[in-house]
Short mmCIF file of C-alpha atoms and ligand atoms in Angstrom, two decimals:
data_model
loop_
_atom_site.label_atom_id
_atom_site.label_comp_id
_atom_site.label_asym_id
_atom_site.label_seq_id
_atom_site.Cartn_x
_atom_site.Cartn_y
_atom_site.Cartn_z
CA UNK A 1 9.54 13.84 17.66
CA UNK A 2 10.02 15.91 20.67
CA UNK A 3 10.04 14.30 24.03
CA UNK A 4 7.46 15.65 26.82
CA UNK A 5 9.32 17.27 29.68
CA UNK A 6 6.14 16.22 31.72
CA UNK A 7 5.47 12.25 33.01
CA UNK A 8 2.40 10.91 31.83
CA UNK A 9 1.74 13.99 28.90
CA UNK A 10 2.33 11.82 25.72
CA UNK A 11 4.77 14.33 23.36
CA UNK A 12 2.69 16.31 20.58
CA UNK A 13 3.07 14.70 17.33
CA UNK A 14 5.10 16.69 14.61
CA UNK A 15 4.74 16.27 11.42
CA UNK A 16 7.70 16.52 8.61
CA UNK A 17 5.76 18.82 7.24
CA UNK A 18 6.00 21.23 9.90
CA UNK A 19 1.71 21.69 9.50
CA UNK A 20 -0.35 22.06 12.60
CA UNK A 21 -1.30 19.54 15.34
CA UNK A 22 -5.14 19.75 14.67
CA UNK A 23 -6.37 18.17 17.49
CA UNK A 24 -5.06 20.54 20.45
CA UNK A 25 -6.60 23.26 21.68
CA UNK A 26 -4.19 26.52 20.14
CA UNK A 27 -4.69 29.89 21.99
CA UNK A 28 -2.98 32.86 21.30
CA UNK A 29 -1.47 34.79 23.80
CA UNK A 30 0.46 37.93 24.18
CA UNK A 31 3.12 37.47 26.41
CA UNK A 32 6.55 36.01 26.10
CA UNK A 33 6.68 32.54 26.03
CA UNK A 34 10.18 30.32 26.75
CA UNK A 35 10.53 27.24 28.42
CA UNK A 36 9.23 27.05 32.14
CA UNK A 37 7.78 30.72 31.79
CA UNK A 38 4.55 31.42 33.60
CA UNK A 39 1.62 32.91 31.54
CA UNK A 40 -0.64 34.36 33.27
CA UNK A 41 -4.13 34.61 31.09
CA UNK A 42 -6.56 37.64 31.50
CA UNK A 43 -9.87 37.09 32.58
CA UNK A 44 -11.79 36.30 29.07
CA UNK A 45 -8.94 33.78 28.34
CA UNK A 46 -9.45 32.42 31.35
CA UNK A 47 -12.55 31.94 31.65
CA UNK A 48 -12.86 30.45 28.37
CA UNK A 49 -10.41 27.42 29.39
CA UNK A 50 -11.91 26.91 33.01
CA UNK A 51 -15.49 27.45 32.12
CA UNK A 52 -15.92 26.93 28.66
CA UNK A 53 -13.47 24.22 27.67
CA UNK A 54 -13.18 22.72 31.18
CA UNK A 55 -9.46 22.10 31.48
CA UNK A 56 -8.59 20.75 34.30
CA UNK A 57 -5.05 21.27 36.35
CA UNK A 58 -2.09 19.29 33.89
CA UNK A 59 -4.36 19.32 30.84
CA UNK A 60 -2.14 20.42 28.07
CA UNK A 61 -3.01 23.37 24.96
CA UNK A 62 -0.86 24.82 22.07
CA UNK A 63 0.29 28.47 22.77
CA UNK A 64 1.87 31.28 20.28
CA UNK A 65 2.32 35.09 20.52
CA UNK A 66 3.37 35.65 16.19
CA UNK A 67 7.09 36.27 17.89
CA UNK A 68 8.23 32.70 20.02
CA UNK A 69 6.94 30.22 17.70
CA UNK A 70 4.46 27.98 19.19
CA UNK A 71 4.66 25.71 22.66
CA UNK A 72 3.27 22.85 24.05
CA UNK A 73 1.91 24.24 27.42
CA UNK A 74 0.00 23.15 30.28
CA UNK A 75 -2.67 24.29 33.00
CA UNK A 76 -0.22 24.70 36.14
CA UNK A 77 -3.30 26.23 37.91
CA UNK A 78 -6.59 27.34 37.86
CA UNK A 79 -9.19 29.12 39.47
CA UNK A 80 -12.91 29.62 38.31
CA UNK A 81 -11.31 33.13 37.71
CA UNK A 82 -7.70 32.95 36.43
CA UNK A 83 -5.74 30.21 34.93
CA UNK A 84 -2.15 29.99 34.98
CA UNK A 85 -0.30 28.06 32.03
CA UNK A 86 3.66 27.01 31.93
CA UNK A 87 4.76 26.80 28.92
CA UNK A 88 7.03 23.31 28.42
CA UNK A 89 8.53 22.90 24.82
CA UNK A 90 8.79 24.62 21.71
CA UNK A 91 6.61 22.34 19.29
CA UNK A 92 7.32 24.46 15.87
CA UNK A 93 9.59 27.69 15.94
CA UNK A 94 8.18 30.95 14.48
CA UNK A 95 8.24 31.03 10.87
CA UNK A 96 8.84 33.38 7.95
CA UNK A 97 5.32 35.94 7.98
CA UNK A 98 3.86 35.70 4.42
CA UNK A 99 4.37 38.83 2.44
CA UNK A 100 1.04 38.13 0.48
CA UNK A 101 -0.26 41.65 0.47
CA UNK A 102 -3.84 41.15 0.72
CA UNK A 103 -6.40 44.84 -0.50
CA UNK A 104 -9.75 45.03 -0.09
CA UNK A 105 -12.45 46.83 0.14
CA UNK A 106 -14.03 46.52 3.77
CA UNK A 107 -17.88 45.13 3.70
CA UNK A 108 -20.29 45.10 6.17
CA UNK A 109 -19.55 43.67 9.41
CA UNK A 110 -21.02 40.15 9.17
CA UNK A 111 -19.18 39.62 5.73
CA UNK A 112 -16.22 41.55 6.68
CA UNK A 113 -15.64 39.33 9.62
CA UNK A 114 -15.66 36.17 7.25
CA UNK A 115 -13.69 37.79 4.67
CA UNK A 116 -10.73 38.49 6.94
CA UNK A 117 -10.83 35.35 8.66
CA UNK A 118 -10.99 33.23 5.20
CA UNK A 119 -8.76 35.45 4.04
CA UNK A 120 -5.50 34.58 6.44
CA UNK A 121 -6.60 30.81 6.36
CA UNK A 122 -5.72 30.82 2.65
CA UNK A 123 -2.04 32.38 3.26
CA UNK A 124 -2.70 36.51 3.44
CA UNK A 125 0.30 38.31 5.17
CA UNK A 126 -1.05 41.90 5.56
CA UNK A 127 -4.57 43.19 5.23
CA UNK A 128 -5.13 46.41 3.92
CA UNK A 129 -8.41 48.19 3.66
CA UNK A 130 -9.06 50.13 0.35
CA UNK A 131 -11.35 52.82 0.37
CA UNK A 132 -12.88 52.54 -3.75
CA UNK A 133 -15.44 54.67 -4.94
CA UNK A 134 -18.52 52.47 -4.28
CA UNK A 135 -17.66 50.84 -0.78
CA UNK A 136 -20.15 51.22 1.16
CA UNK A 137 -18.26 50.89 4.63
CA UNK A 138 -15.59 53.94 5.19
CA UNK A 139 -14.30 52.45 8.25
CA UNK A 140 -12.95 48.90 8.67
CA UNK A 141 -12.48 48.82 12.81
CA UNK A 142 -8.96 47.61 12.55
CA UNK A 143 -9.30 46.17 15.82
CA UNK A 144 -12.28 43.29 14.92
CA UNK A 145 -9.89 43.04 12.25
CA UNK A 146 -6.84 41.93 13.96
CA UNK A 147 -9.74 39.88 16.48
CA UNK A 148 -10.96 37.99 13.14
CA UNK A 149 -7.10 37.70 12.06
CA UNK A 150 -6.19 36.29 15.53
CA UNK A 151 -9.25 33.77 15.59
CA UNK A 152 -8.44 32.68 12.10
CA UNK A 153 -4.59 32.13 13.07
CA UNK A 154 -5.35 30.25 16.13
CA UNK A 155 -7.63 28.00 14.30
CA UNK A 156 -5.74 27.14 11.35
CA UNK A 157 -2.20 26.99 13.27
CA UNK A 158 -0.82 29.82 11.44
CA UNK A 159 2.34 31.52 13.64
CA UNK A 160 2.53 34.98 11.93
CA UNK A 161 -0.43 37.24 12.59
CA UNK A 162 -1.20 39.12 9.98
CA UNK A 163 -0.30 42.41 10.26
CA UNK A 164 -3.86 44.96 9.66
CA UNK A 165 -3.10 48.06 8.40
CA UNK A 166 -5.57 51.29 8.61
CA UNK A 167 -7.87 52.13 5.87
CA UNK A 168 -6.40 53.97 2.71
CA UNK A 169 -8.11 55.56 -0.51
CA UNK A 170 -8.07 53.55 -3.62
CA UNK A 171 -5.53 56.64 -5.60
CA UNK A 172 -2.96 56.82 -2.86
CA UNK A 173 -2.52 52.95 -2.46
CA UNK A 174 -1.75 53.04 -5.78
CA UNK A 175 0.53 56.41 -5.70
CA UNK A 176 2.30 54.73 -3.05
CA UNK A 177 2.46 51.65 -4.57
CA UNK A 178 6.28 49.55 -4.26
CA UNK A 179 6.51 48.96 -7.88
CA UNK A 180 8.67 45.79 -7.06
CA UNK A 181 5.38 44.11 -5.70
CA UNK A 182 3.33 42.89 -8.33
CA UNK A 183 -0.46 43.39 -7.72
CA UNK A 184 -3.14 41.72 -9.53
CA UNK A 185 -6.42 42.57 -9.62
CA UNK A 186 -9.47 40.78 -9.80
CA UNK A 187 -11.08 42.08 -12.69
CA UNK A 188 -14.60 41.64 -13.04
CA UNK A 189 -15.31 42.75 -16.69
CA UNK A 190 -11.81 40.93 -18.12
CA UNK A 191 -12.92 39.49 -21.71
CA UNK A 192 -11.35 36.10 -20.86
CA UNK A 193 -12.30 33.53 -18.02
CA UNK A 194 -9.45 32.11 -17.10
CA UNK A 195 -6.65 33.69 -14.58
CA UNK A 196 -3.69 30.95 -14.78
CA UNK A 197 -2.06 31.88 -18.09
CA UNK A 198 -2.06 35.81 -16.39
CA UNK A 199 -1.02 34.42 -13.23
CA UNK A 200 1.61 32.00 -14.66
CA UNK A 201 3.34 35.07 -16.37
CA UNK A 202 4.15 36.65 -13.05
CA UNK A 203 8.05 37.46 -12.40
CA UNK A 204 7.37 39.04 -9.10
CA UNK A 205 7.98 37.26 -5.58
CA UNK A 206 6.37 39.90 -4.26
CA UNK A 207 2.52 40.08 -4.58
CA UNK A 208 -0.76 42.12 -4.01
CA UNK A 209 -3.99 41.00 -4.35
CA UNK A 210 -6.62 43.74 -4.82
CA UNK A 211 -10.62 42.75 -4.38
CA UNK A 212 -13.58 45.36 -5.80
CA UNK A 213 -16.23 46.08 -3.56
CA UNK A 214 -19.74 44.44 -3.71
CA UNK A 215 -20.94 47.43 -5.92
CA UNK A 216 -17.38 46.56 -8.43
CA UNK A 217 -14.73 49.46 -9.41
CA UNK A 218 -16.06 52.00 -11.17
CA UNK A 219 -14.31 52.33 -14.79
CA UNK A 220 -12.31 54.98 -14.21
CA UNK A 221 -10.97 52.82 -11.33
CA UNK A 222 -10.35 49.76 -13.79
CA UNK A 223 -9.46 51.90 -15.94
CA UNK A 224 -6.42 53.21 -14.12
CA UNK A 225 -5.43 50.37 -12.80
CA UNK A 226 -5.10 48.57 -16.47
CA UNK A 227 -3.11 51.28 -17.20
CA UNK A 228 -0.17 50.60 -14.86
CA UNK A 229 3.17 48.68 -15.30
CA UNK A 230 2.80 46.49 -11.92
CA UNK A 231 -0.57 45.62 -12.59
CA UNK A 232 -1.95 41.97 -13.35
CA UNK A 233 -5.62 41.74 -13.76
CA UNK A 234 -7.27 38.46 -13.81
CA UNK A 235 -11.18 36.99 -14.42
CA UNK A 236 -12.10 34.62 -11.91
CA UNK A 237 -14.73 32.81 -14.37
CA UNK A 238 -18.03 33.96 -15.57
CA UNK A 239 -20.11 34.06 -12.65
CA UNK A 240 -19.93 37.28 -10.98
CA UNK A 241 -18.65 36.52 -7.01
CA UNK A 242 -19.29 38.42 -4.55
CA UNK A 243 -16.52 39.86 -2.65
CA UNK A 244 -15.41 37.54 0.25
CA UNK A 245 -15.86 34.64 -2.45
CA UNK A 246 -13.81 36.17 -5.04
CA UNK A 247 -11.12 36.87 -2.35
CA UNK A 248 -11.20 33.19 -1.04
CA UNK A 249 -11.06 32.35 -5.36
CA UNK A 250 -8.51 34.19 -6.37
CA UNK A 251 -6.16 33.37 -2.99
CA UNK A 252 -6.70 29.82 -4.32
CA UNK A 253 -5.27 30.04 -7.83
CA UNK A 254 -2.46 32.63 -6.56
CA UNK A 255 -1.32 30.28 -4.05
CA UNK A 256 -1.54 27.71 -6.52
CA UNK A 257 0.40 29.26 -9.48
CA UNK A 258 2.79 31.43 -7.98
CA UNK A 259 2.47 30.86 -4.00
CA UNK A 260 2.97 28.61 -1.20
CA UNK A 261 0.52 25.72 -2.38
N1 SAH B 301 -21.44 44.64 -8.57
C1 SAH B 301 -20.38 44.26 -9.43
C2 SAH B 301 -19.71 42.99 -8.90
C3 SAH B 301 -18.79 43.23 -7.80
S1 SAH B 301 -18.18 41.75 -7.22
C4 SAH B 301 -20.94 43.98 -10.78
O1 SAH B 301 -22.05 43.55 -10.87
O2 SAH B 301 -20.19 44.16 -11.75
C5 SAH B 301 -16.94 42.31 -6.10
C6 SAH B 301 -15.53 42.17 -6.56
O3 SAH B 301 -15.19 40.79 -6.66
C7 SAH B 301 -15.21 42.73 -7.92
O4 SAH B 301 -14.93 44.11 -7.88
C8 SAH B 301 -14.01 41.93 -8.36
O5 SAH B 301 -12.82 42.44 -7.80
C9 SAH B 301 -14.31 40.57 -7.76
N2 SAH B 301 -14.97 39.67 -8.70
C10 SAH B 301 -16.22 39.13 -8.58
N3 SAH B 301 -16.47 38.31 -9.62
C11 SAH B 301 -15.39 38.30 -10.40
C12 SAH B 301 -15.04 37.63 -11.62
N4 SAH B 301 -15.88 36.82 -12.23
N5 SAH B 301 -13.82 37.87 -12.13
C13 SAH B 301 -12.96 38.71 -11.52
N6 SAH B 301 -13.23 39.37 -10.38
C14 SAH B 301 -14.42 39.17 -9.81
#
């Protein structure tokens, strides 16, 4: 356990497992962060701590930018307006991104915001919009994207932000596919039910995981994708999900057959 450079601040609690302190507040921020560094918030951050959460002068938060790992910092002062923090020790350094390759087909707002954000809690690295032939949504707003990944890391105590790429159509992700990365696909009209034996098969360290949109892939879609060498498709059951559940599903048995679980 780390010992608080501040008298009176009890010293956050680590765990072996290196898993996050649930019980601070964890904000992300986007400057630098070291020890003793000033961090100046903007005015939404700001007023957030000072008017929403109330945090008085001394009261102490979790901070991380996805580059310095994350700190035990403190309210060194604070106006209805602005809020300075100082950051005071380095309570986990920054880990290893995941690499878990995460495609989907971008739904309508509400849904979309829940898919990304369920979607890094369960481990996704880099989220990739995939323009199919019946999505209904051509544009994905990568910026509420990287919002919902930011909320999503801050909340589950993940370092890495995932990394949002721009939209892409369905035939050039595939043309442009790294044929080391294995991708598997959730296959809604698979003959079998269950994914683990598929899964279990995988070689790969590497991975993709590709979702349908609510309308499904059309069958010349599924049927190109069956047809390709680094393809895995997989059944998620015999219910048919819809898309932010089957990407929540099928993050769940990947991450507990060939993942981080
Ligand atoms: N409208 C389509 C369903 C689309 S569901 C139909 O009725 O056929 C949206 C996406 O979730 C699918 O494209 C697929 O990738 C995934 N999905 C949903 N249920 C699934 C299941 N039982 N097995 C595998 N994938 C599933």
């Amino acid at each position: 356990m780390l010992q608080s450079g501040l008298d009176g601040i009890p010293a956050v609690n680590h765990s072996s497992a290196m898993r996050a302190n649930y019980k601070m507040q964890r904000l992300f921020v986007p400057n630098d962060i070291a020890a003793g560094a000033a961090i100046e918030l903007d005015a939404e951050q700001s007023h957030y701590l000072a008017n929403v959460l109330r945090m008085a002068e001394g009261a102490q938060l979790l901070v991380f930018n996805g580059r310095d790992g994350e700190w035990l910092a403190r309210v060194a002062a604070r106006t209805k307006k602005a809020v300075r923090l100082e950051a005071v020790e380095l309570t986990r350094p920054q880990p290893v991104a995941s690499d878990l390759l995460y495609c989907f087909a971008p739904l309508k707002v509400g849904r979309l915001d829940y898919l990304v954000q369920k979607a890094v809690e369960m481990g996704a690295g880099v989220l990739q919009p995939v323009i199919t032939q019946h999505t209904q949504l051509a544009k994905a707003g990568t910026e509420r994207l990287q919002a919902n990944a930011i909320e999503a890391a801050e909340q589950c105590g993940i370092l890495a932000i995932p990394e949002v790429r721009g939209a892409q159509k369905f035939a050039k992700l595939l043309a442009n596919w790294d044929r080391d990365r294995r991708l598997i696909f959730c296959d809604e009209s698979a003959e079998t039910n269950n994914p683990l034996a598929a899964l279990q098969a995988i070689r790969e360290t590497r991975l993709g995981l590709l979702v349908g949109p609510e309308g499904g892939f059309s069958e010349a879609e599924r049927g190109q994708l069956r047809a390709l060498p680094f393809v895995t498709a997989i059944p998620l059951g015999p219910r048919i999900l819809r898309a932010d559940t089957a990407a929540v599903a099928a993050l769940a048995v990947i991450q507990a057959t060939v993942g981080d679980w």
